Short mmCIF file of C-alpha atoms in Angstrom, two decimals:
data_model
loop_
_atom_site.label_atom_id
_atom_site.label_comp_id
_atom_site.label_asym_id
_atom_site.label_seq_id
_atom_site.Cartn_x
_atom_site.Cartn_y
_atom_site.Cartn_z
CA UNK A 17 0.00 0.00 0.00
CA UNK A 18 2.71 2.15 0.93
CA UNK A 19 4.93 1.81 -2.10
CA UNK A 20 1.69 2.88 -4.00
CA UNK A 21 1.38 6.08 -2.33
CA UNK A 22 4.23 7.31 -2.75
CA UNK A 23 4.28 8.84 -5.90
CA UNK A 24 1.20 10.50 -5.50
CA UNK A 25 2.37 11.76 -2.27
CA UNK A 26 5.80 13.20 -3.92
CA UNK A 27 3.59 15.04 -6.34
CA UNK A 28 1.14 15.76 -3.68
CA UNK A 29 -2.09 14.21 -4.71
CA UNK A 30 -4.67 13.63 -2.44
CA UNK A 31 -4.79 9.79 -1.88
CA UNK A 32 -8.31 7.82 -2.43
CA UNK A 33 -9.11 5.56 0.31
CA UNK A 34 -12.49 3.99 -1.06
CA UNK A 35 -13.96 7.10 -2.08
CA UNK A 36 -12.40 9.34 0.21
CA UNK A 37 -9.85 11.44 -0.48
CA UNK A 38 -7.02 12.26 2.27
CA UNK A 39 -5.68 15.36 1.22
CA UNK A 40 -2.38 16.30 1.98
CA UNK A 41 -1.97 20.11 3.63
CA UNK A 42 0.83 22.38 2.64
CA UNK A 43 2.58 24.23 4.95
CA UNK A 44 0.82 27.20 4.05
CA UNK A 45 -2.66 25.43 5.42
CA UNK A 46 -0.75 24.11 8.22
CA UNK A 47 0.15 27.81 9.14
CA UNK A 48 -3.47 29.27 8.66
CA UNK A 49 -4.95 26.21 11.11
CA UNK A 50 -2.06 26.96 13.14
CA UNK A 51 1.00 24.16 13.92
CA UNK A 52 -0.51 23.13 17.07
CA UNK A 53 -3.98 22.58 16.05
CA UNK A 54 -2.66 20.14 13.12
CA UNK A 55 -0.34 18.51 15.48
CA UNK A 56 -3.58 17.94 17.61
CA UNK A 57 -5.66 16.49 14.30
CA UNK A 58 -3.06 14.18 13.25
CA UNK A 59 -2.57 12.79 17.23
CA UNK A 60 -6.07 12.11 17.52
CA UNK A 61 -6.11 10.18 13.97
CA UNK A 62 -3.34 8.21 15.30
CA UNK A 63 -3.82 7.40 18.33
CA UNK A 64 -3.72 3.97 19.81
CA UNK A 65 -7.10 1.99 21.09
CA UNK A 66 -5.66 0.77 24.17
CA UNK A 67 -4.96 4.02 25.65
CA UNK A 68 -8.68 5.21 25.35
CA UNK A 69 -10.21 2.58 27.07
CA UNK A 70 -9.57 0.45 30.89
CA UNK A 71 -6.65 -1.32 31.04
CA UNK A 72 -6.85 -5.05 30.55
CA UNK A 73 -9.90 -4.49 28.27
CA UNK A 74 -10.48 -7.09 25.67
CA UNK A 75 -9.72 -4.91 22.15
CA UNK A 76 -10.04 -7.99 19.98
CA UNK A 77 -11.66 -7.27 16.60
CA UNK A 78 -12.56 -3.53 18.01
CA UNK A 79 -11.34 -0.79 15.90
CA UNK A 80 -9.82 2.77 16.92
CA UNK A 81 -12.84 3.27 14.78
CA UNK A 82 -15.29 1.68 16.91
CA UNK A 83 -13.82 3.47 20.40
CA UNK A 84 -13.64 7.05 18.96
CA UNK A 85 -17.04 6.91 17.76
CA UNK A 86 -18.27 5.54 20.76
CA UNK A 87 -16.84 8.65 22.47
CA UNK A 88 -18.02 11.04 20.03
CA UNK A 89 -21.33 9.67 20.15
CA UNK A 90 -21.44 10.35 24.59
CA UNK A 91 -19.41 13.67 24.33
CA UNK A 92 -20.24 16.58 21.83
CA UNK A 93 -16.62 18.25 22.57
CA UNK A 94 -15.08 14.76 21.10
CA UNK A 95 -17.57 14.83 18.67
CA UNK A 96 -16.66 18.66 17.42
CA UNK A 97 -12.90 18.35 17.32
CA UNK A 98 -13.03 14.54 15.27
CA UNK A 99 -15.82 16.30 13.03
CA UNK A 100 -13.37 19.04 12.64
CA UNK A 101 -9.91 16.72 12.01
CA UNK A 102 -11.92 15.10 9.38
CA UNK A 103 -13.33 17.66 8.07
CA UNK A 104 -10.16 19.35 7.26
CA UNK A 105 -8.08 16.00 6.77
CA UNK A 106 -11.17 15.03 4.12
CA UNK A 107 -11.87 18.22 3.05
CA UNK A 108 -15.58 17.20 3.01
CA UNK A 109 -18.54 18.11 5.73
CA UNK A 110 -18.21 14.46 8.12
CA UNK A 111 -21.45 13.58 10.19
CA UNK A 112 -22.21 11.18 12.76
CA UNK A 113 -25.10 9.03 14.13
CA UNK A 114 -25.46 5.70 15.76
CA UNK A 115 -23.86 3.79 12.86
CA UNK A 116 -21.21 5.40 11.86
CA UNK A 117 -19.15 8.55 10.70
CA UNK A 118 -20.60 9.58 6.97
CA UNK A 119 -20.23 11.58 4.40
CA UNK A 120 -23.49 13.51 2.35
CA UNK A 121 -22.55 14.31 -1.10
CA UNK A 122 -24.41 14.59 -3.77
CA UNK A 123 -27.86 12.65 -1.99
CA UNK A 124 -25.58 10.17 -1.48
CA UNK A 125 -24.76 8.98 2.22
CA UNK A 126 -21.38 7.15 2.22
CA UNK A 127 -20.31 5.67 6.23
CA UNK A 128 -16.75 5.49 7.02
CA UNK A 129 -15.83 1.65 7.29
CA UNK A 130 -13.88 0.81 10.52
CA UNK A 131 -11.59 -1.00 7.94
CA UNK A 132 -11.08 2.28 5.67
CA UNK A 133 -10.52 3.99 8.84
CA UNK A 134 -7.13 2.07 9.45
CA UNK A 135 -6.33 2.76 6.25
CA UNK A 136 -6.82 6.31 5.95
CA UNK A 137 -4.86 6.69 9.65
CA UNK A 138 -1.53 5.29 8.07
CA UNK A 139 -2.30 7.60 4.91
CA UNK A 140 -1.93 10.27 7.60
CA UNK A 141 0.80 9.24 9.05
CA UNK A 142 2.69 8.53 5.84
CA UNK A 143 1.57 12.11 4.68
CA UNK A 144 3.35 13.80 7.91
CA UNK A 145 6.27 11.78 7.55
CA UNK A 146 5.39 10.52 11.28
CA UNK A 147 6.88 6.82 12.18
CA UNK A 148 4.86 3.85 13.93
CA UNK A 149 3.91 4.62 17.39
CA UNK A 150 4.01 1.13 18.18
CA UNK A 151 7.42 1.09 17.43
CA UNK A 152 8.66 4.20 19.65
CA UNK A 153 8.53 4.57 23.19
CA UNK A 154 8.06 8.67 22.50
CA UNK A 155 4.52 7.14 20.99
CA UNK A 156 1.58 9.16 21.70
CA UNK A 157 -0.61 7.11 24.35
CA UNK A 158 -2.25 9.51 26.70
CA UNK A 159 -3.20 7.06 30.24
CA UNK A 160 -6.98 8.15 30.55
CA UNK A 161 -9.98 5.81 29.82
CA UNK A 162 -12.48 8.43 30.45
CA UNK A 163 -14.73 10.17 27.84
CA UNK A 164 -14.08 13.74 29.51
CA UNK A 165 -10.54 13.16 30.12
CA UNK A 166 -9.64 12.25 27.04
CA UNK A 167 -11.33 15.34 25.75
CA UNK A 168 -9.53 17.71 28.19
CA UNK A 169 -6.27 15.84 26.63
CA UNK A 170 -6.99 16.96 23.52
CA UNK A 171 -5.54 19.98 23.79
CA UNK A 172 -2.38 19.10 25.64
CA UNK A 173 -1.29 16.63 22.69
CA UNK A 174 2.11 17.05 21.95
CA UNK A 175 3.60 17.69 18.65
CA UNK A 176 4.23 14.96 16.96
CA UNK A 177 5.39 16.88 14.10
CA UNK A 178 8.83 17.23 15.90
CA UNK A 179 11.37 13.96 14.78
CA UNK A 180 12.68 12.40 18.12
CA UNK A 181 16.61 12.58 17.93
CA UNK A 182 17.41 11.44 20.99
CA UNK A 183 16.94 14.70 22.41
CA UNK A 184 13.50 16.17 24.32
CA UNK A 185 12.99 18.20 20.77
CA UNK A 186 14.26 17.58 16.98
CA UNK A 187 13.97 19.91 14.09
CA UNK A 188 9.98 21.86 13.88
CA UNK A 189 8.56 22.23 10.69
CA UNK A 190 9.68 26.16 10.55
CA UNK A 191 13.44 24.76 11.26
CA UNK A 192 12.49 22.28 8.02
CA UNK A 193 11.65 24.73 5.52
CA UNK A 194 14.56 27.13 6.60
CA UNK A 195 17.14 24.21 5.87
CA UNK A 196 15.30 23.00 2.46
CA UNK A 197 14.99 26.82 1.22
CA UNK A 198 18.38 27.48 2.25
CA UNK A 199 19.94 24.70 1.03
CA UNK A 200 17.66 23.58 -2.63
CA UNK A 201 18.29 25.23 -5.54
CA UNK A 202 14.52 25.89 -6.88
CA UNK A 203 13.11 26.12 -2.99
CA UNK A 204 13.45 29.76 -1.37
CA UNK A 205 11.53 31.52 1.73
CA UNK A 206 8.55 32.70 -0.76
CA UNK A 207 7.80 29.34 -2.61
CA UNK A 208 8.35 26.72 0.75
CA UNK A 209 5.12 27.08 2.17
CA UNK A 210 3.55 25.37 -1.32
CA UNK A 211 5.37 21.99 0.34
CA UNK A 212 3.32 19.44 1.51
CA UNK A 213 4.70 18.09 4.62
CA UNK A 214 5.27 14.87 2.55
CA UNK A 215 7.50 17.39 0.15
CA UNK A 216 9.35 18.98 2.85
CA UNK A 217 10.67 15.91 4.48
CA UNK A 218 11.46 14.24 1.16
CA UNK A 219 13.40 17.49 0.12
CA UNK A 220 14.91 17.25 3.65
CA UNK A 221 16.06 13.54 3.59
CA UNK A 222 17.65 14.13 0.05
CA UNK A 223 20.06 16.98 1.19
CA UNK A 224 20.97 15.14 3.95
CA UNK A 225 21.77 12.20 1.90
CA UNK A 226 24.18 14.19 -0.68
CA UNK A 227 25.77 16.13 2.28
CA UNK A 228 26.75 12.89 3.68
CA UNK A 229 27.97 11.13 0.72
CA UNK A 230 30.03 14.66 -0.14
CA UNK A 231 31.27 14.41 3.31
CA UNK A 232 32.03 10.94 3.17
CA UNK A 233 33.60 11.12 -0.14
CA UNK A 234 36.28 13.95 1.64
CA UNK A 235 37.51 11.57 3.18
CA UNK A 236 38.56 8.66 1.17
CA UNK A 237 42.39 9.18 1.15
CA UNK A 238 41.73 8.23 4.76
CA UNK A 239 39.64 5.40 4.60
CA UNK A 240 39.99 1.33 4.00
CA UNK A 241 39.29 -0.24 0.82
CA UNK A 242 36.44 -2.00 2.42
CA UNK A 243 34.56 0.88 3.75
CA UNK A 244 35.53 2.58 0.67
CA UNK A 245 33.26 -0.30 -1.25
CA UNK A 246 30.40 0.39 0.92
CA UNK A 247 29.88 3.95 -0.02
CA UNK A 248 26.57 4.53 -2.05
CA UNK A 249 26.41 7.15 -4.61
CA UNK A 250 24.07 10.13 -3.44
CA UNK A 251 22.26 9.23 -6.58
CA UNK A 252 21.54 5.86 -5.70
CA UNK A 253 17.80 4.16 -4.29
CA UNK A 254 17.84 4.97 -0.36
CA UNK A 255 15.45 3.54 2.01
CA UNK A 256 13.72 6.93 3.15
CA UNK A 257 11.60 5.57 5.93
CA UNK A 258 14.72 4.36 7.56
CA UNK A 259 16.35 7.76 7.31
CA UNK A 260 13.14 8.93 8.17
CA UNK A 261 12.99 7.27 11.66
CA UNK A 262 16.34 8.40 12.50
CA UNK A 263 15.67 12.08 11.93
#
């Protein structure tokens, strides 16, 4: 699924998740909602089941899905800010009653599947360049199982635009787009903000990996054959979620 994406993200197309579209928001939209707020919409998209509900909780065949609705459905000030995310995320007016989150278009009444949910959550997650929570121990996963708590948490959501380097805070989206405008030739401090996240990173990632093959390549009169043979040209494929993780 992922491999399939990509392209459309590097161009930045909105991606189709069984009617939907997942749009992609440039830095520019990022600014007018403001960086918080969209840090906020893309936590709540991701975040994981078993921190919204009692610990030690059966969650076997239930769905973030299932759990977020459930809330939104007992609390209007969950309901307003996922109505809101999606909104903006889908760029479409997103209802709710007791079956479902939906979409009216056109007399036409289409429901959010719990399984197109899932899918449209790692779209998001691919889009802001954002690794697996599961994988990370910086994951988001507030500890509240409350309706009203979780609500309250809403706004305290860190950002999980910021890249974890080991340190309490990597490189924000403003220090991003200073680096790839400073550093690309066609990229400057007027035409940036047209970047999708997606872009920015990508741009990002690909200056890194020519500095470092420029600075490796320095110093080869100092190095052994066999690290010699390991260098990759700049040029060359490079796993980009890999780099991505690390930075």
């Amino acid at each position: 699924m992922v491999e399939n994406y990509k392209m459309r993200m590097m161009a930045g197309y909105p991606i189709d998740v069984g009617g939907i579209k997942v749009w992609p928001l440039t830095l520019r939209e990022v600014l007018d909602i403001g960086e918080k707020e969209h840090s906020s919409m893309v936590s709540i998209f991701l975040v994981e089941k078993d921190s919204l509900v009692e610990e030690g909780q059966d969650l076997s065949g239930v769905y973030v899905y299932h759990i977020i609705h459930a809330l939104a459905i007992n609390d209007h000030n969950i309901r307003d800010v996922l109505l809101n995310a999606m909104g903006v995320m889908f760029k479409e007016d997103v209802s709710i009653d007791e079956d479902g989150f939906f979409i009216y278009k056109d007399g036409v009444q289409t429901y959010i599947t719990p399984e197109q949910f899932e899918e449209i959550r790692e779209v998001i997650r691919i889009q802001n360049y954002l690794g697996d929570d599961s994988e990370s121990e910086g994951g988001y996963k507030p500890a509240n199982s409350k309706a009203q708590e979780y609500a309250d948490r809403i706004a305290k959501m860190k950002d999980k635009l910021r890249k974890d380097k080991g340190e309490d805070k990597g490189l924000a989206l403003h220090d991003l787009a200073s680096i790839v405008s400073t550093h690309s030739n066609n990229i400057n401090l007027l035409n940036v903000w047209d970047l999708t996240i997606y872009q920015l990173y990508e741009n990002y990632i690909r200056l890194m990996v020519w500095d470092d093959y420029h600075s490796t390549h320095m110093h080869i009169p100092h190095m052994e054959e066999k690290d010699i043979k390991k260098m990759k040209h700049w040029a060359t494929p490079v796993d980009l979620d890999t780099l991505r993780r690390k930075n």
